[in-house]
Amino acid sequence: MHAPGRFRARRLGPDALPPRSPRQRRVAGWGWFSLLGAALAVAAVCAVAVLRPWGAPEPVVPVAVAEGDAAVAASVPPAPLVLEEGARVLVFGDSWVYGSAATVPTLGFAYRLADELGVETVVAGVRGSGYLKPGLDGPAYGERIAALDPALDPDLVIVEGSINDRRLYPAGYRDAVTAAWDALEARYPDAVIVILGPSPQVLPVEDPTSSIDRDLSELAAARGWWYISPIADEWITTANYLDVIDTGPIGRDHPSTDGHAYLAARVADAIEAMELQPAIVADAPRDEDAVAP
């Protein structure tokens, strides 16, 4: 467990961070040197499962994406992550990333990830924004990504949301997502990118929100990116809704301070589970001696 307050979290803004000197990146694919770390991580996740009743969630492993009536295999299966202590993580998204409805925004889940994962988090949340919808404090995702400083040089990028697109969906949605992700990949070509789908602000989950979740999952699979689905993993249910979501006039269906702490733990568990996934070799036979029936 990381000591509270030991790691840094800050909101992204003009001149927020100096350029980084060249160094070995702190997020990498599976390698021999990570095997010992994986063994230790297994024990850590088992301990977390005792402390956190939901256990360790399984991130969505891209297997296939729909194209018309045919299923097309993802071209690049995601590699297990090795997230070293002190890595720089850019958390990009909407008001949930901003920290809305927490006592102070810096108690939002994106900030809390610094201690949960033992990393430095850089928080880029704009209230009301989405892939299609401009926000209260800035434009839509694509334009915001274009304005990100290349010198930020994150090791890992987590892109969250967004439920804010549900009123504009589906017209132009996939094109907007594709353009935004292309720009993000070009901006930070060495970063690992993880997509965190929308979390339900109301129950039952609205149909457009569920459709956005499916679209993002499919588009991430096509790129071989990890996808976390709070909807599929049932992070917010009738059993814990009022413990997570502030439905009052201030919260307006955003996570409460306790809700942000809960979400930070769930995201951290999902990221840590990615470190435990076995490497996948596309189209490789499982057993060279196996005989097809």
Short mmCIF file of C-alpha atoms in Angstrom, two decimals:
data_model
loop_
_atom_site.label_atom_id
_atom_site.label_comp_id
_atom_site.label_asym_id
_atom_site.label_seq_id
_atom_site.Cartn_x
_atom_site.Cartn_y
_atom_site.Cartn_z
CA MET A 1 0.00 0.00 0.00
CA HIS A 2 1.32 3.41 -0.88
CA ALA A 3 1.70 6.08 1.76
CA PRO A 4 -1.05 8.73 1.38
CA GLY A 5 0.19 11.92 -0.17
CA ARG A 6 3.53 10.46 -1.16
CA PHE A 7 2.97 10.79 -4.88
CA ARG A 8 2.09 13.86 -6.87
CA ALA A 9 -1.17 14.72 -8.61
CA ARG A 10 -1.78 18.00 -10.38
CA ARG A 11 -4.25 19.61 -12.75
CA LEU A 12 -3.03 20.19 -16.27
CA GLY A 13 -2.65 23.86 -17.21
CA PRO A 14 -0.31 26.28 -18.94
CA ASP A 15 3.30 25.61 -17.97
CA ALA A 16 2.12 22.89 -15.58
CA LEU A 17 5.11 20.64 -16.14
CA PRO A 18 8.64 21.08 -17.44
CA PRO A 19 9.91 18.93 -20.34
CA ARG A 20 11.35 15.64 -19.24
CA SER A 21 14.88 14.54 -19.88
CA PRO A 22 15.35 11.36 -21.94
CA ARG A 23 14.98 8.26 -19.79
CA GLN A 24 13.82 4.70 -19.89
CA ARG A 25 10.04 4.67 -20.06
CA ARG A 26 8.23 3.44 -16.99
CA VAL A 27 5.43 1.61 -18.78
CA ALA A 28 6.42 -1.33 -20.94
CA GLY A 29 5.21 -4.59 -22.36
CA TRP A 30 5.76 -7.98 -20.76
CA GLY A 31 9.39 -8.99 -20.38
CA TRP A 32 11.59 -11.36 -18.43
CA PHE A 33 12.37 -8.74 -15.83
CA SER A 34 8.66 -8.31 -15.08
CA LEU A 35 8.05 -11.95 -14.17
CA LEU A 36 9.07 -11.48 -10.55
CA GLY A 37 6.98 -8.31 -10.39
CA ALA A 38 4.00 -10.21 -11.77
CA ALA A 39 4.34 -12.87 -9.08
CA LEU A 40 4.39 -10.21 -6.40
CA ALA A 41 1.47 -8.44 -8.06
CA VAL A 42 -0.60 -11.63 -7.88
CA ALA A 43 -0.17 -11.67 -4.13
CA ALA A 44 -0.98 -7.96 -3.96
CA VAL A 45 -4.18 -8.37 -5.97
CA CYS A 46 -5.24 -11.28 -3.79
CA ALA A 47 -4.81 -9.05 -0.75
CA VAL A 48 -6.78 -6.28 -2.45
CA ALA A 49 -9.61 -8.72 -3.14
CA VAL A 50 -9.93 -9.26 0.60
CA LEU A 51 -9.95 -5.54 1.38
CA ARG A 52 -12.17 -4.58 -1.56
CA PRO A 53 -15.28 -6.80 -1.73
CA TRP A 54 -15.62 -6.50 -5.50
CA GLY A 55 -12.26 -8.25 -5.98
CA ALA A 56 -9.95 -7.45 -8.88
CA PRO A 57 -11.97 -6.49 -11.98
CA GLU A 58 -11.02 -7.92 -15.33
CA PRO A 59 -10.31 -5.33 -18.02
CA VAL A 60 -11.81 -6.04 -21.41
CA VAL A 61 -9.33 -8.00 -23.52
CA PRO A 62 -9.90 -7.19 -27.20
CA VAL A 63 -10.87 -10.36 -29.05
CA ALA A 64 -13.00 -9.25 -31.97
CA VAL A 65 -14.80 -6.21 -33.27
CA ALA A 66 -17.94 -6.11 -35.34
CA GLU A 67 -17.72 -4.95 -38.92
CA GLY A 68 -21.05 -5.30 -40.66
CA ASP A 69 -22.23 -8.85 -40.02
CA ALA A 70 -18.73 -10.30 -39.69
CA ALA A 71 -16.43 -10.51 -36.70
CA VAL A 72 -12.92 -9.24 -37.33
CA ALA A 73 -10.10 -10.11 -34.94
CA ALA A 74 -8.23 -7.25 -33.32
CA SER A 75 -4.96 -6.76 -35.16
CA VAL A 76 -2.79 -6.03 -32.11
CA PRO A 77 -3.70 -7.76 -28.83
CA PRO A 78 -2.83 -5.57 -25.83
CA ALA A 79 0.40 -6.36 -24.03
CA PRO A 80 0.41 -6.70 -20.24
CA LEU A 81 1.46 -3.48 -18.56
CA VAL A 82 4.43 -2.83 -16.34
CA LEU A 83 3.64 0.39 -14.51
CA GLU A 84 6.65 1.35 -12.45
CA GLU A 85 6.48 3.44 -9.32
CA GLY A 86 6.64 7.13 -10.15
CA ALA A 87 5.46 6.77 -13.75
CA ARG A 88 3.67 9.78 -15.19
CA VAL A 89 -0.01 9.11 -15.93
CA LEU A 90 -2.19 11.56 -17.84
CA VAL A 91 -5.85 11.18 -16.88
CA PHE A 92 -7.99 12.87 -19.52
CA GLY A 93 -11.76 13.22 -19.50
CA ASP A 94 -14.82 15.12 -18.35
CA SER A 95 -16.25 16.33 -15.03
CA TRP A 96 -15.65 12.97 -13.37
CA VAL A 97 -11.93 13.43 -14.08
CA TYR A 98 -12.18 17.11 -13.05
CA GLY A 99 -13.36 16.00 -9.60
CA SER A 100 -16.85 17.46 -9.67
CA ALA A 101 -18.95 16.92 -6.52
CA ALA A 102 -15.95 15.95 -4.39
CA THR A 103 -15.47 18.22 -1.37
CA VAL A 104 -12.60 19.72 -3.36
CA PRO A 105 -11.72 18.66 -6.92
CA THR A 106 -8.34 17.33 -5.81
CA LEU A 107 -10.20 14.58 -3.94
CA GLY A 108 -11.48 13.34 -7.30
CA PHE A 109 -10.62 9.85 -8.48
CA ALA A 110 -8.05 11.03 -11.03
CA TYR A 111 -5.99 12.72 -8.31
CA ARG A 112 -6.38 9.78 -5.94
CA LEU A 113 -4.86 7.45 -8.52
CA ALA A 114 -1.45 8.90 -7.68
CA ASP A 115 -1.49 7.15 -4.31
CA GLU A 116 -3.50 4.14 -5.47
CA LEU A 117 -0.97 3.28 -8.19
CA GLY A 118 2.16 4.90 -6.82
CA VAL A 119 2.49 7.24 -9.79
CA GLU A 120 2.44 10.91 -10.72
CA THR A 121 -0.92 11.86 -12.18
CA VAL A 122 -1.58 14.82 -14.44
CA VAL A 123 -5.30 15.60 -14.49
CA ALA A 124 -6.97 17.04 -17.59
CA GLY A 125 -10.71 17.14 -16.89
CA VAL A 126 -13.15 19.56 -18.50
CA ARG A 127 -16.69 19.64 -17.13
CA GLY A 128 -19.42 18.85 -19.63
CA SER A 129 -17.07 17.79 -22.42
CA GLY A 130 -17.11 14.71 -24.63
CA TYR A 131 -15.99 13.52 -28.03
CA LEU A 132 -18.87 15.45 -29.64
CA LYS A 133 -19.85 17.95 -26.96
CA PRO A 134 -17.83 21.04 -25.97
CA GLY A 135 -17.51 21.54 -22.23
CA LEU A 136 -18.08 24.34 -19.79
CA ASP A 137 -14.39 25.12 -19.49
CA GLY A 138 -13.05 23.99 -22.85
CA PRO A 139 -13.80 22.38 -26.21
CA ALA A 140 -14.59 18.78 -27.14
CA TYR A 141 -12.04 15.99 -26.76
CA GLY A 142 -10.49 16.26 -30.22
CA GLU A 143 -9.65 19.94 -29.92
CA ARG A 144 -8.43 19.49 -26.37
CA ILE A 145 -6.11 16.66 -27.43
CA ALA A 146 -4.71 18.82 -30.21
CA ALA A 147 -3.80 21.43 -27.59
CA LEU A 148 -1.94 19.03 -25.27
CA ASP A 149 1.74 19.78 -24.77
CA PRO A 150 3.96 17.12 -26.40
CA ALA A 151 6.57 17.80 -23.70
CA LEU A 152 4.22 16.30 -21.12
CA ASP A 153 5.50 12.90 -22.28
CA PRO A 154 3.24 10.60 -20.21
CA ASP A 155 4.03 6.94 -19.75
CA LEU A 156 0.36 6.02 -19.57
CA VAL A 157 -2.76 7.88 -20.77
CA ILE A 158 -6.19 7.04 -19.38
CA VAL A 159 -9.03 8.51 -21.46
CA GLU A 160 -12.34 8.54 -19.58
CA GLY A 161 -15.94 8.96 -20.71
CA SER A 162 -18.10 10.40 -21.72
CA ILE A 163 -21.76 10.36 -20.80
CA ASN A 164 -21.90 13.96 -22.04
CA ASP A 165 -22.20 12.71 -25.63
CA ARG A 166 -25.40 10.77 -24.97
CA ARG A 167 -27.69 13.55 -26.20
CA LEU A 168 -25.76 13.94 -29.48
CA TYR A 169 -25.09 10.25 -30.12
CA PRO A 170 -24.84 8.52 -32.60
CA ALA A 171 -24.37 11.00 -35.46
CA GLY A 172 -20.65 11.39 -36.14
CA TYR A 173 -19.68 9.68 -32.90
CA ARG A 174 -17.34 6.98 -34.18
CA ASP A 175 -15.64 9.43 -36.55
CA ALA A 176 -15.05 11.86 -33.68
CA VAL A 177 -13.63 9.13 -31.45
CA THR A 178 -11.36 7.84 -34.21
CA ALA A 179 -10.04 11.32 -35.00
CA ALA A 180 -9.41 12.08 -31.31
CA TRP A 181 -7.59 8.80 -30.73
CA ASP A 182 -5.50 9.23 -33.88
CA ALA A 183 -4.44 12.65 -32.62
CA LEU A 184 -3.67 11.33 -29.14
CA GLU A 185 -1.56 8.50 -30.51
CA ALA A 186 0.35 10.94 -32.71
CA ARG A 187 0.83 13.36 -29.81
CA TYR A 188 2.24 10.70 -27.44
CA PRO A 189 3.50 7.85 -29.64
CA ASP A 190 5.43 6.17 -26.81
CA ALA A 191 2.60 6.19 -24.27
CA VAL A 192 0.36 3.25 -23.47
CA ILE A 193 -3.28 4.29 -23.89
CA VAL A 194 -6.12 2.82 -21.83
CA ILE A 195 -9.76 3.72 -22.49
CA LEU A 196 -12.07 4.04 -19.49
CA GLY A 197 -15.65 3.90 -20.67
CA PRO A 198 -18.53 5.95 -19.27
CA SER A 199 -19.88 5.28 -15.80
CA PRO A 200 -23.65 5.54 -15.28
CA GLN A 201 -24.78 8.69 -13.52
CA VAL A 202 -28.33 7.33 -13.22
CA LEU A 203 -29.88 3.88 -13.02
CA PRO A 204 -31.05 2.07 -15.00
CA VAL A 205 -28.23 2.86 -17.43
CA GLU A 206 -29.53 5.03 -20.26
CA ASP A 207 -29.60 3.33 -23.67
CA PRO A 208 -27.30 5.87 -25.39
CA THR A 209 -24.75 5.46 -22.58
CA SER A 210 -24.77 1.68 -23.08
CA SER A 211 -24.35 2.16 -26.82
CA ILE A 212 -21.41 4.54 -26.26
CA ASP A 213 -19.82 1.90 -24.02
CA ARG A 214 -20.15 -0.75 -26.75
CA ASP A 215 -18.80 1.56 -29.45
CA LEU A 216 -15.77 2.54 -27.40
CA SER A 217 -15.08 -1.08 -26.52
CA GLU A 218 -15.16 -2.12 -30.18
CA LEU A 219 -13.02 0.79 -31.35
CA ALA A 220 -10.44 0.14 -28.62
CA ALA A 221 -10.36 -3.56 -29.54
CA ALA A 222 -9.65 -2.68 -33.16
CA ARG A 223 -6.50 -0.87 -32.00
CA GLY A 224 -5.44 -3.48 -29.50
CA TRP A 225 -5.96 -1.06 -26.61
CA TRP A 226 -7.11 -2.01 -23.15
CA TYR A 227 -10.69 -1.06 -22.38
CA ILE A 228 -12.26 -0.73 -18.93
CA SER A 229 -16.06 -0.89 -18.82
CA PRO A 230 -17.60 0.29 -15.54
CA ILE A 231 -20.98 -0.66 -17.02
CA ALA A 232 -20.08 -4.24 -17.94
CA ASP A 233 -18.23 -4.71 -14.64
CA GLU A 234 -21.17 -3.24 -12.70
CA TRP A 235 -19.19 -0.72 -10.72
CA ILE A 236 -22.36 1.23 -9.92
CA THR A 237 -25.49 -0.76 -9.06
CA THR A 238 -28.69 -0.26 -7.11
CA ALA A 239 -26.87 -1.72 -4.10
CA ASN A 240 -24.21 1.02 -3.95
CA TYR A 241 -25.64 3.83 -6.08
CA LEU A 242 -26.35 6.23 -3.22
CA ASP A 243 -22.96 5.49 -1.68
CA VAL A 244 -21.19 6.47 -4.92
CA ILE A 245 -23.36 9.15 -6.54
CA ASP A 246 -24.36 12.50 -5.03
CA THR A 247 -27.88 13.10 -6.31
CA GLY A 248 -28.35 16.41 -4.50
CA PRO A 249 -28.40 19.93 -5.95
CA ILE A 250 -24.63 20.30 -5.59
CA GLY A 251 -23.57 16.87 -6.77
CA ARG A 252 -26.11 16.68 -9.59
CA ASP A 253 -25.53 12.96 -10.22
CA HIS A 254 -21.73 13.07 -9.93
CA PRO A 255 -19.61 10.93 -7.61
CA SER A 256 -19.43 12.10 -4.01
CA THR A 257 -16.09 12.36 -2.24
CA ASP A 258 -16.51 8.76 -1.09
CA GLY A 259 -17.66 7.85 -4.59
CA HIS A 260 -14.47 9.26 -6.08
CA ALA A 261 -12.41 7.22 -3.61
CA TYR A 262 -14.32 4.11 -4.66
CA LEU A 263 -13.81 4.83 -8.36
CA ALA A 264 -10.08 5.40 -7.83
CA ALA A 265 -9.81 1.99 -6.20
CA ARG A 266 -11.73 0.34 -9.04
CA VAL A 267 -9.63 1.99 -11.74
CA ALA A 268 -6.43 1.08 -9.91
CA ASP A 269 -7.55 -2.54 -9.62
CA ALA A 270 -8.33 -2.65 -13.34
CA ILE A 271 -4.92 -1.21 -14.24
CA GLU A 272 -3.17 -3.65 -11.92
CA ALA A 273 -5.10 -6.54 -13.48
CA MET A 274 -3.63 -5.58 -16.85
CA GLU A 275 -0.19 -6.22 -15.40
CA LEU A 276 -1.19 -9.81 -14.67
CA GLN A 277 -2.58 -10.69 -18.09
CA PRO A 278 -0.51 -13.22 -20.08
CA ALA A 279 1.03 -12.03 -23.31
CA ILE A 280 -1.05 -12.93 -26.38
CA VAL A 281 0.45 -13.76 -29.73
CA ALA A 282 -2.01 -13.10 -32.54
CA ASP A 283 -2.84 -16.13 -34.69
CA ALA A 284 -0.32 -18.32 -32.84
CA PRO A 285 -1.34 -21.99 -32.40
CA ARG A 286 -2.00 -22.97 -28.82
CA ASP A 287 -0.32 -26.35 -29.26
CA GLU A 288 1.83 -27.14 -32.26
CA ASP A 289 1.01 -30.81 -31.83
CA ALA A 290 -2.72 -30.26 -31.73
CA VAL A 291 -4.71 -31.85 -34.51
CA ALA A 292 -7.77 -30.09 -35.87
CA PRO A 293 -10.96 -32.18 -35.60
#
